[in-house]
Tab-separated table of C-alpha atoms in Angstrom:
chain	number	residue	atom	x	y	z
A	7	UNK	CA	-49.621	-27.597	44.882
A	8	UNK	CA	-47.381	-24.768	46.271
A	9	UNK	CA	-47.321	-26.837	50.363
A	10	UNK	CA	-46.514	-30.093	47.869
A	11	UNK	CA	-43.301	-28.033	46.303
A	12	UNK	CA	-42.879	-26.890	50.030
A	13	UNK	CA	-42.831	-30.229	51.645
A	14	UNK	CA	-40.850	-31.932	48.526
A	15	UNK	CA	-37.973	-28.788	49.155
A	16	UNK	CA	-37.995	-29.144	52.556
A	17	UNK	CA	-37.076	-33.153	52.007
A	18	UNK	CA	-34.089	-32.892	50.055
A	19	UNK	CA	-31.135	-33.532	51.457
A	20	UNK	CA	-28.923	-30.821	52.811
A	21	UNK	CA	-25.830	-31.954	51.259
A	22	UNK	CA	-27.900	-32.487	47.848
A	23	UNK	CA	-28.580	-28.701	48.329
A	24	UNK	CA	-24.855	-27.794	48.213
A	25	UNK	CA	-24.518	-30.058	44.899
A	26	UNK	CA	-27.331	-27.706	43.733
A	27	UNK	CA	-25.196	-24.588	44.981
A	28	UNK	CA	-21.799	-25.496	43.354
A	29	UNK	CA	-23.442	-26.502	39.852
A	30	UNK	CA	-25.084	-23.229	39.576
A	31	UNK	CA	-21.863	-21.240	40.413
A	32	UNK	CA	-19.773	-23.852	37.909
A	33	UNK	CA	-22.487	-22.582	35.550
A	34	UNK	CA	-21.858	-18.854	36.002
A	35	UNK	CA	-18.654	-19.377	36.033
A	36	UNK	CA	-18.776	-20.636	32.532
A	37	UNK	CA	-20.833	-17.386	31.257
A	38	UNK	CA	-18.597	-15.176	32.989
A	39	UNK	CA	-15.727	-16.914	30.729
A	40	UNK	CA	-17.969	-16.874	27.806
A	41	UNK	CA	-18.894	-13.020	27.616
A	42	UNK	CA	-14.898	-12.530	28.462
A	43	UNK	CA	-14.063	-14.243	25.338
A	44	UNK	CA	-16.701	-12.264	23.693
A	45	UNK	CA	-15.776	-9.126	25.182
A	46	UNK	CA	-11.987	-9.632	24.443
A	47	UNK	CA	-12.595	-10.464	20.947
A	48	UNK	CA	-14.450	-7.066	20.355
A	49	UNK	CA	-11.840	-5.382	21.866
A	50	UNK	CA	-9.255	-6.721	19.569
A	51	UNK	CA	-11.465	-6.007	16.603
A	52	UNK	CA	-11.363	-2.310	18.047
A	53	UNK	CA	-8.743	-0.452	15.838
A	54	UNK	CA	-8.202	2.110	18.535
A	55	UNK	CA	-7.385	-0.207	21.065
A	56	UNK	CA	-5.359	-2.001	18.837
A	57	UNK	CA	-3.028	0.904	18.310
A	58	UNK	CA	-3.206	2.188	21.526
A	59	UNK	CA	-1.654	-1.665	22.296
A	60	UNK	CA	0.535	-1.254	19.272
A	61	UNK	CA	2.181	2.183	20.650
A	62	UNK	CA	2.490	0.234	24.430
A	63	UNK	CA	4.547	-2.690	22.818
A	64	UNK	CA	6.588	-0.777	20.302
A	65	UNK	CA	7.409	1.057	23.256
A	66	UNK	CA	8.721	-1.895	24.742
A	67	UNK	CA	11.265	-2.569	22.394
A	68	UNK	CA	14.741	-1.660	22.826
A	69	UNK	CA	14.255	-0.270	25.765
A	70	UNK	CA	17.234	-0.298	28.226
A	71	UNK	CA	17.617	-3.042	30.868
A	72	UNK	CA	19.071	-0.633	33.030
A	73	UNK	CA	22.415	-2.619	32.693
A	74	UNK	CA	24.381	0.284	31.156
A	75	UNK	CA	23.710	2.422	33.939
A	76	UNK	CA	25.373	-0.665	36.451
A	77	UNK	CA	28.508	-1.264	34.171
A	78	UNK	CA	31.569	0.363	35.710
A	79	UNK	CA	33.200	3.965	34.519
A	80	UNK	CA	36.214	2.143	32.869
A	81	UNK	CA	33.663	-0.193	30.693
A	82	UNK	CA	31.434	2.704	29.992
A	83	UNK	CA	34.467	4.444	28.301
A	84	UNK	CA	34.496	1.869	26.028
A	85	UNK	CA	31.300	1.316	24.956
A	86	UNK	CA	31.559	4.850	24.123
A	87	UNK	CA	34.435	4.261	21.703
A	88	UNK	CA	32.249	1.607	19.578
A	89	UNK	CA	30.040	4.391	19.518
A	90	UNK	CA	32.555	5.987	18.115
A	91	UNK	CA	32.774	3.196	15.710
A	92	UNK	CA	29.470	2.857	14.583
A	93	UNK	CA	28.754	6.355	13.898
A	94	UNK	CA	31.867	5.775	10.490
A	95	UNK	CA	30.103	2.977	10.063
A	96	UNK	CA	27.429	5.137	9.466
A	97	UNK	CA	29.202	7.500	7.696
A	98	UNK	CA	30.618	4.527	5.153
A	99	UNK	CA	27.279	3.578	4.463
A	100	UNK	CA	26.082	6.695	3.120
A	101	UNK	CA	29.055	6.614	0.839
A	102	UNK	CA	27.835	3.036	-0.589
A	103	UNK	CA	24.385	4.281	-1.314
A	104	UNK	CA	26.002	7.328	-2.720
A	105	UNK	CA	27.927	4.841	-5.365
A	106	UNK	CA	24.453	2.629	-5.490
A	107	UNK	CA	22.759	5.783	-6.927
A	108	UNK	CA	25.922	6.293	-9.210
A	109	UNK	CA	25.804	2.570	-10.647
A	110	UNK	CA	21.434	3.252	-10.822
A	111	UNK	CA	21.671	6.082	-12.890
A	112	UNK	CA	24.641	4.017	-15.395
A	113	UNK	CA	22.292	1.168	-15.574
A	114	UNK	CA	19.179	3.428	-16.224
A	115	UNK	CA	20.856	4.615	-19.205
A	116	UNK	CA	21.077	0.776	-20.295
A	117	UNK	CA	17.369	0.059	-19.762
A	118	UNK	CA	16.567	3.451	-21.712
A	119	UNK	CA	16.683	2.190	-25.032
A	120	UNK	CA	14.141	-0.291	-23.879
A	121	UNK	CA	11.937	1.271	-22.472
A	122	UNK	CA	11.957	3.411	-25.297
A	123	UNK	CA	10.954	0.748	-27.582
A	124	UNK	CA	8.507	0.038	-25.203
A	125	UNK	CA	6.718	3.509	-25.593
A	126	UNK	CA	6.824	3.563	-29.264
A	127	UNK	CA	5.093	0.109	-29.442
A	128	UNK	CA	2.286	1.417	-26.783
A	129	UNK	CA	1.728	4.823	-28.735
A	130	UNK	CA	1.940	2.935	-31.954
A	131	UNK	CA	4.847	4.715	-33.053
A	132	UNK	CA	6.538	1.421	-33.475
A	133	UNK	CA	4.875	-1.955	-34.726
A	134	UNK	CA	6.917	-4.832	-33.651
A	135	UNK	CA	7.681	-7.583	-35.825
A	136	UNK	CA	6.277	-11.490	-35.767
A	137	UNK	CA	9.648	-12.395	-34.223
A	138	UNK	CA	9.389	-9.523	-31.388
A	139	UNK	CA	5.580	-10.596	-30.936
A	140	UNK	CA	6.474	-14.594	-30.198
A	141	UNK	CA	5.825	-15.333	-27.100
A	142	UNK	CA	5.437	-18.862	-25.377
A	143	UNK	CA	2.868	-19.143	-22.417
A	144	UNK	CA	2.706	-22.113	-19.827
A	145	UNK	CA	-0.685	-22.831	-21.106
A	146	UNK	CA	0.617	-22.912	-24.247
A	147	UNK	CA	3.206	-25.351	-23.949
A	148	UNK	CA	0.886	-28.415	-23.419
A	149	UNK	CA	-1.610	-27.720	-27.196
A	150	UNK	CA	-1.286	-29.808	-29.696
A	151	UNK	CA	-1.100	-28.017	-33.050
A	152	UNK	CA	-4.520	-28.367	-33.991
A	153	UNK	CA	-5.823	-26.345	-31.427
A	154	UNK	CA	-3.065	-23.829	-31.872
A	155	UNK	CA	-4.472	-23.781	-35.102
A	156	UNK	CA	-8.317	-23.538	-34.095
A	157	UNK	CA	-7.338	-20.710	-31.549
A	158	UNK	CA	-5.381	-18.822	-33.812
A	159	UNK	CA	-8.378	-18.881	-36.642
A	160	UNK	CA	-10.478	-17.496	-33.865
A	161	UNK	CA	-8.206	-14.880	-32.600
A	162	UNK	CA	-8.156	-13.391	-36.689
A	163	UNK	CA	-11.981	-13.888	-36.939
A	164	UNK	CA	-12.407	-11.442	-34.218
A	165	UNK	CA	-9.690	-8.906	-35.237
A	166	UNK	CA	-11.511	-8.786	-38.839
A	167	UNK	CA	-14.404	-8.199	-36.226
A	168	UNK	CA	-13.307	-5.403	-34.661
A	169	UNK	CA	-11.735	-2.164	-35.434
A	170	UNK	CA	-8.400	-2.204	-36.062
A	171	UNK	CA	-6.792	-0.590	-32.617
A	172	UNK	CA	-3.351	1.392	-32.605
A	173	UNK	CA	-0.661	0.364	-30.122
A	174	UNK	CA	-1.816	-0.880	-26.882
A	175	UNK	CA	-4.696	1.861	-25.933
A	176	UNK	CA	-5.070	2.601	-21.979
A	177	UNK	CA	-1.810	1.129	-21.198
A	178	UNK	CA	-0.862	3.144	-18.229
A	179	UNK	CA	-4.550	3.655	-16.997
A	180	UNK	CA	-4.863	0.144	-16.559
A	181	UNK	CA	-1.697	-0.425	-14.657
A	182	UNK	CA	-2.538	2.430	-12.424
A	183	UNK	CA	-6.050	0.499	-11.682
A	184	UNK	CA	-4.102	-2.603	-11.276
A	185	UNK	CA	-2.415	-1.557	-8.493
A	186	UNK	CA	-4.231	-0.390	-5.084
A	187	UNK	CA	-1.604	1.510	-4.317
A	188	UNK	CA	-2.344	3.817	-7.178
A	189	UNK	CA	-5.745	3.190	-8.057
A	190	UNK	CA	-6.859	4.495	-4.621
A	191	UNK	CA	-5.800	8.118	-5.972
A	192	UNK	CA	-7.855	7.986	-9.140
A	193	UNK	CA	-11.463	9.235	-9.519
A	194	UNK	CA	-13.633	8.457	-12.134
A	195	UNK	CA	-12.705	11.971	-14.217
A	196	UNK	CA	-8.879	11.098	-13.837
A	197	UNK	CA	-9.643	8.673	-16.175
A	198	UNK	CA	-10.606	10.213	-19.293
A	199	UNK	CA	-7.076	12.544	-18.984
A	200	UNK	CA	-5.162	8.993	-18.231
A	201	UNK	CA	-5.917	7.390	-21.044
A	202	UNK	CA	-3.596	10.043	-22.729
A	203	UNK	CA	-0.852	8.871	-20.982
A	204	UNK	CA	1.734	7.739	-23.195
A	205	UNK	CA	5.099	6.967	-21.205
A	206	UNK	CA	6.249	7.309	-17.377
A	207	UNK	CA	10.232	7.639	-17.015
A	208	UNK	CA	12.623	7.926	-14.258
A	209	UNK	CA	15.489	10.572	-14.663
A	210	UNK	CA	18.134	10.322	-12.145
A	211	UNK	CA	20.464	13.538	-10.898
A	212	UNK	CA	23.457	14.715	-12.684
A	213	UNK	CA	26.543	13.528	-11.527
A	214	UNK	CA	27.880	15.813	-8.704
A	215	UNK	CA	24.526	17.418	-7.712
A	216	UNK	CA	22.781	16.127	-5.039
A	217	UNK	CA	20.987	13.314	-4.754
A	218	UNK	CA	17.498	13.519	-6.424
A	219	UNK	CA	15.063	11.643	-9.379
A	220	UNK	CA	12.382	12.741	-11.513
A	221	UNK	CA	9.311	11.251	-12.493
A	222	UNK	CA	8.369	12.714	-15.866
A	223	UNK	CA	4.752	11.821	-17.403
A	224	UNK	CA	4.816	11.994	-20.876
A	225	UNK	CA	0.529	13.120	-22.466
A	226	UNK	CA	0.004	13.228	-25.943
A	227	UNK	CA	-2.184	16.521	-26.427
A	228	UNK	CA	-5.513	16.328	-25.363
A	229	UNK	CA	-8.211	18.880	-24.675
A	230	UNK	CA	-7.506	18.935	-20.346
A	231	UNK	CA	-4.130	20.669	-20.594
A	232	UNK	CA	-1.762	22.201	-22.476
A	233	UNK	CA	1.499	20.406	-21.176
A	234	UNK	CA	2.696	17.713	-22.669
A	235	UNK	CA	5.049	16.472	-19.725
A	236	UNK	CA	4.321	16.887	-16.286
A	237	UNK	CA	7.141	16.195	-13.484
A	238	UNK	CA	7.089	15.233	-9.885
A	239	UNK	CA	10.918	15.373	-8.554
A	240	UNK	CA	12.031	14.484	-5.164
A	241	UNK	CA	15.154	15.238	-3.542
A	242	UNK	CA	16.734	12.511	-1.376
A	243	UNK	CA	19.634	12.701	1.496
A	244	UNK	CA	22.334	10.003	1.761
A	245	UNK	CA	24.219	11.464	4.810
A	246	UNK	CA	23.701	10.316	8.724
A	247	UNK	CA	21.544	13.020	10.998
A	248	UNK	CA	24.387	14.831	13.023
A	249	UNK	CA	21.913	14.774	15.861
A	250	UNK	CA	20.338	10.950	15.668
A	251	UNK	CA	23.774	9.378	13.550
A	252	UNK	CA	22.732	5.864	14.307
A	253	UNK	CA	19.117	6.606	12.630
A	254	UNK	CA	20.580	6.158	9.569
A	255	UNK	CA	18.965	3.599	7.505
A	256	UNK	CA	20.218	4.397	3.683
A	257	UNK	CA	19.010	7.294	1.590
A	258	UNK	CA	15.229	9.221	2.649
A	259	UNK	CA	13.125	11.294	0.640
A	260	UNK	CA	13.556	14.894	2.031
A	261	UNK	CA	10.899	16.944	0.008
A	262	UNK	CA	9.230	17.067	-3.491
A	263	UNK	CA	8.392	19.776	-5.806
A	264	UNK	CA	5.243	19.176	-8.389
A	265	UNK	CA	4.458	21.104	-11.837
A	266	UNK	CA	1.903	23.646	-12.765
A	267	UNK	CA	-0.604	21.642	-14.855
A	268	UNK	CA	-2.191	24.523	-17.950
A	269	UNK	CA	-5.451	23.370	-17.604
A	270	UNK	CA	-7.913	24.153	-20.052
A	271	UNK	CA	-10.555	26.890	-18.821
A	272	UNK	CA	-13.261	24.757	-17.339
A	273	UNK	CA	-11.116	21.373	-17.166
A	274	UNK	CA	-9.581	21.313	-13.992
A	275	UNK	CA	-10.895	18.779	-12.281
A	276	UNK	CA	-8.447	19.311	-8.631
A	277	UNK	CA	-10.636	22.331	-7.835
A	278	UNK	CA	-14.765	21.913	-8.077
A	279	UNK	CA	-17.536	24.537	-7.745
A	280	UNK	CA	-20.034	24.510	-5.264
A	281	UNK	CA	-23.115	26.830	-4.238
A	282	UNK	CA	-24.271	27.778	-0.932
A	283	UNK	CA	-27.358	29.530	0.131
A	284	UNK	CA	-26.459	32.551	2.565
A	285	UNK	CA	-29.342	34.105	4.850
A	286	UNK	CA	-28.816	37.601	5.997
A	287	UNK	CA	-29.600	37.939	9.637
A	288	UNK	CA	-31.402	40.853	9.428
A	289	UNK	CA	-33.863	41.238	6.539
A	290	UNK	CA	-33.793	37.321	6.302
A	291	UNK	CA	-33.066	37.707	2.966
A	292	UNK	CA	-31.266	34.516	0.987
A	293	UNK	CA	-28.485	34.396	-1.373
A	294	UNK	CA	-26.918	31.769	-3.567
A	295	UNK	CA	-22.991	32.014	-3.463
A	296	UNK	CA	-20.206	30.036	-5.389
A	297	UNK	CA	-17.100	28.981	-4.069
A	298	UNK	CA	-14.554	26.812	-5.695
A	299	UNK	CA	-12.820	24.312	-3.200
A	300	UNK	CA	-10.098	21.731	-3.973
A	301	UNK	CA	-10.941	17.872	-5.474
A	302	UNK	CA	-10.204	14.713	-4.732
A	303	UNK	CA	-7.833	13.430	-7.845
A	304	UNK	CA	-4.599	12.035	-8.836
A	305	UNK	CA	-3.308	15.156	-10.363
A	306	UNK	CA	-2.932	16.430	-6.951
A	307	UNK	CA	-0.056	14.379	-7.109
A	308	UNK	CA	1.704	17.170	-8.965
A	309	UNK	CA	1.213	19.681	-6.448
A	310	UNK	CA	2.537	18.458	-3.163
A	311	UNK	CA	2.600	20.801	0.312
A	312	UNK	CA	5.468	22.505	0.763
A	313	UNK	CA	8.146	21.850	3.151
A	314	UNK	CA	9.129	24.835	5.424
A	315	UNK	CA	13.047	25.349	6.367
A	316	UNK	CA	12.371	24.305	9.914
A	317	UNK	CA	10.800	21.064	8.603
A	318	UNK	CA	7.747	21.381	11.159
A	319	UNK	CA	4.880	20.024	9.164
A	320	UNK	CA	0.900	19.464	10.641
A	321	UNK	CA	-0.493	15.849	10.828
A	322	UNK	CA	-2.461	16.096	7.872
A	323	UNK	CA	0.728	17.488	5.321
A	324	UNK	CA	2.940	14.619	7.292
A	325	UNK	CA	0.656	12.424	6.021
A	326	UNK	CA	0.013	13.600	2.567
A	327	UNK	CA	3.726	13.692	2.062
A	328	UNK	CA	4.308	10.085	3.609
A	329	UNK	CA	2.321	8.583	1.290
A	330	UNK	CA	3.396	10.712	-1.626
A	331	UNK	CA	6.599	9.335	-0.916
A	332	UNK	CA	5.794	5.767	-0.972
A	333	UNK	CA	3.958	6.731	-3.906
A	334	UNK	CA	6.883	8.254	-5.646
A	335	UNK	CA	9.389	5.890	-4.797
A	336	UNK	CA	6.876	2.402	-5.719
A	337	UNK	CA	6.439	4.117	-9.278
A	338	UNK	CA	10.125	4.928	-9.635
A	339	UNK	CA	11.159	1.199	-8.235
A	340	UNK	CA	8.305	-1.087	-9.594
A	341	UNK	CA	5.928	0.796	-11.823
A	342	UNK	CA	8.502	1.652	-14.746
A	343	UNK	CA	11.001	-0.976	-14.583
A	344	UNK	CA	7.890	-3.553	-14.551
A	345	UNK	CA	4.766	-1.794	-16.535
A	346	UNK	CA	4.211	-4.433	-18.647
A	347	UNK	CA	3.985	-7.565	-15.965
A	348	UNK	CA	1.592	-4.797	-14.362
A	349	UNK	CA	-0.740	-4.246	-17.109
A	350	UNK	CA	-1.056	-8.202	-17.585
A	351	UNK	CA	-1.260	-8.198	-13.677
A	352	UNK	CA	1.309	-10.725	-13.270
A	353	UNK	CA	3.696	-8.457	-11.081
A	354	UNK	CA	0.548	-7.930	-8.858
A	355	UNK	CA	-0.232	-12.008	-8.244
A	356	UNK	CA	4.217	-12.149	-7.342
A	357	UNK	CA	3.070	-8.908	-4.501
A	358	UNK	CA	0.274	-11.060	-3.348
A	359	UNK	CA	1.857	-14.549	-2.871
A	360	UNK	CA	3.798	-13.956	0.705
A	361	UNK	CA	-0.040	-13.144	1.805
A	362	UNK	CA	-1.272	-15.651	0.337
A	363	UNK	CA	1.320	-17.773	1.943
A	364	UNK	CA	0.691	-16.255	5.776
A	365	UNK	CA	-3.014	-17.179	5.344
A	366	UNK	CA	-1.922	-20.915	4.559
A	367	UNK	CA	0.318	-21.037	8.000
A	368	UNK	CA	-2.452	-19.324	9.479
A	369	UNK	CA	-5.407	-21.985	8.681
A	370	UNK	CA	-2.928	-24.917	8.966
A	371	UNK	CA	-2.155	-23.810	12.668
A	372	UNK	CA	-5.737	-23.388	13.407
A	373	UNK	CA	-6.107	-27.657	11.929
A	374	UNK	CA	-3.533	-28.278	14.161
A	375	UNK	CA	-5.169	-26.720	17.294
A	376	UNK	CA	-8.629	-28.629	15.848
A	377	UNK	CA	-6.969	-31.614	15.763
A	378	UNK	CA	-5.278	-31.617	19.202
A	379	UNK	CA	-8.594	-30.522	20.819
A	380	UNK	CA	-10.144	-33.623	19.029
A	381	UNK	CA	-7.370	-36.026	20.426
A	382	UNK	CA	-7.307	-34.057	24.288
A	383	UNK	CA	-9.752	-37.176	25.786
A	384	UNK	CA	-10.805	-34.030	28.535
A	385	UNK	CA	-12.149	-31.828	25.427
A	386	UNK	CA	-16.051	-30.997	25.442
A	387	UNK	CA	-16.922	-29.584	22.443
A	388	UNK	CA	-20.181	-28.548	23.861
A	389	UNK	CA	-18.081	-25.756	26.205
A	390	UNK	CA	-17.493	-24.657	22.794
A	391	UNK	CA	-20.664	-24.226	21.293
A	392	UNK	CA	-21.193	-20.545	21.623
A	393	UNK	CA	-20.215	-19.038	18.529
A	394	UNK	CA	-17.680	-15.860	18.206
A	395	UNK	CA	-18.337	-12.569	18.776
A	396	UNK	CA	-19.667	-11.273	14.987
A	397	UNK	CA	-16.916	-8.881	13.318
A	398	UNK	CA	-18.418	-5.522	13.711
A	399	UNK	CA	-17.395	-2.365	12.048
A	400	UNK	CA	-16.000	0.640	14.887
């Protein structure tokens, strides 16, 4: 059998032997291609490389052409004077945001009496009346009366049901676990002390003193803490860097000073006790000893780190206050002027539409790819049939 495979090989046809060659190099070709894909598509699904891309490209942009450097002295001069220009620009801008702040802080005492009312209706300090409590929803508009009717039946059938509840309990705990933002700070024993939350308000700097706000959180008592309000205030600048002028992008958060929360001996849940068992080197005797060390929890909020003079901060305080500042600024901007369409979760679905929309331009441009590949008479869907790289977690 093995002469018969001899003799049959030793027929063929030299120039059938080079056919043989080139297909099996067209086919290793393809592989090669193939685990490229593969291996590119990990690679992008690397988060590390994906910064470390990130960093390359953003450093990439804006940087200089070298044209500058070629224009002559006499044109350099002048560039310099729009320089000159830009930096009172710069210096006109921070006197707009400076009257922005002015006209926030007359308007805030305009939405005060509202939000006011709205309190006293969540604490039950208020109870507003059938014409305050009409409201028409788009699923509404299309009942006929009868059902109205039905519905409404229904609705008092299960209020006889249930106990009679005061104002609109949890108000502000379920706002903060609407929003991800927010709910990624609390843990599971914030939630018993949030549910005594009773109002959130925004109280803007005097006029003349420097640009600040205050978030003040209003508790009805409770058996955590003593305090009844707790404040977060953060001071803001509205003035262009004398060192970077053209940095200047409106007013930024410069610091923040928290509150000291009166806890209740054994209720303060930011610092936790844990044991450890100690062995003495040499009688190899054991000990059990407690230390207490700082918890995870959203009343951390109220003690930020503290900002030095010099400004120099480690990577892990930058960070803290970063987010603290997004955190302080989203409640200030969205949180309290919008509670309600929060609670309902209405205000989240408006945050979540321009992703929603991306995703549809994303899937329609993959159809249209599809549907060009289909139409491309050369396409071979079979070159296709290995399937992607699986998503895997780094």
């Amino acid at each position: 059998m093995a002469d018969m495979d001899n003799k049959d090989q030793a027929e063929l046809d030299p120039a059938d032997l080079e056919d043989v060659e080139d297909v099996e190099e067209e086919e290793t070709g393809e592989d090669v291609n193939s685990k490229a894909r593969q291996l590119t598509v990990q690679m992008m699904q690397n988060p590390q490389i994906l910064a470390a891309l990130q960093e390359r490209l953003d450093g990439l942009v804006g940087s200089p052409s070298g044209y500058m450097e070629s224009l002559p002295k006499v044109v350099k001069r002048r560039v310099n004077a729009l320089k000159n220009l830009q930096v009172k620009c710069a210096h006109i801008e921070a006197k707009f945001y400076e009257e922005v702040h002015e006209l926030e802080r007359k308007y805030a005492a305009l939405y005060q009496p509202l939000f006011d009312k709205r309190s006293d209706i969540v604490k039950a300090a208020y109870e507003p009346t059938e014409e305050e409590c009409e409201w028409k929803a788009d699923e509404e508009e299309e009942l006929t009366e009868e059902m109205k009717e039905k519905a409404k039946v229904e609705e008092e059938k299960k209020d006889e049901e249930k106990e009679d509840p005061k104002g609109i309990p949890e108000f502000w705990l379920t706002v903060f676990k609407n929003v991800d933002l927010l709910s990624d700070m609390l843990q599971e024993h914030d939630e018993p002390i949030l549910k005594h939350l009773q109002d959130i308000k925004v109280k803007f700097s005097d006029p003349g003193q420097p640009m600040s706000f205050s978030l003040e959180f209003f508790f009805e008592p409770n058996e955590f803490f003593t305090n009844t309000l707790l404040t977060k205030t953060y001071k803001m600048r509205s003035e262009p860097d004398e060192s970077d002028p053209f940095s200047f992008d409106g007013p930024e958060i410069m610091g923040c000073t928290g509150c000291t929360i009166d806890w209740t001996k054994g209720k303060n849940i930011t610092l936790k006790t844990i044991k450890k068992k100690q062995k003495h080197k040499g009688r190899g005797t054991v000990r059990t000893v407690t230390k207490t060390v700082p918890n995870d929890s959203f009343f951390n909020f109220f003690t930020p780190p503290d900002v030095p003079e010099s400004g120099d901060l480690d990577e892990d305080s930058e960070a803290v206050l970063a987010a603290d500042f997004e955190i302080g600024h989203f409640i200030r901007e969205r949180i309290v002027p919008r509670a309600v369409l929060y609670f309902t979760g209405e205000a989240i679905e408006d945050d979540d539409d321009d992703y929603d929309e991306e995703g549809e331009e994303a899937d329609d441009e993959e159809g249209e790819e599809e549907g060009e590949e289909e139409n491309d008479p050369d396409y071979d869907p079979k070159k296709d049939a290995n399937p992607p790289a699986e998503c895997k977690q780094q």
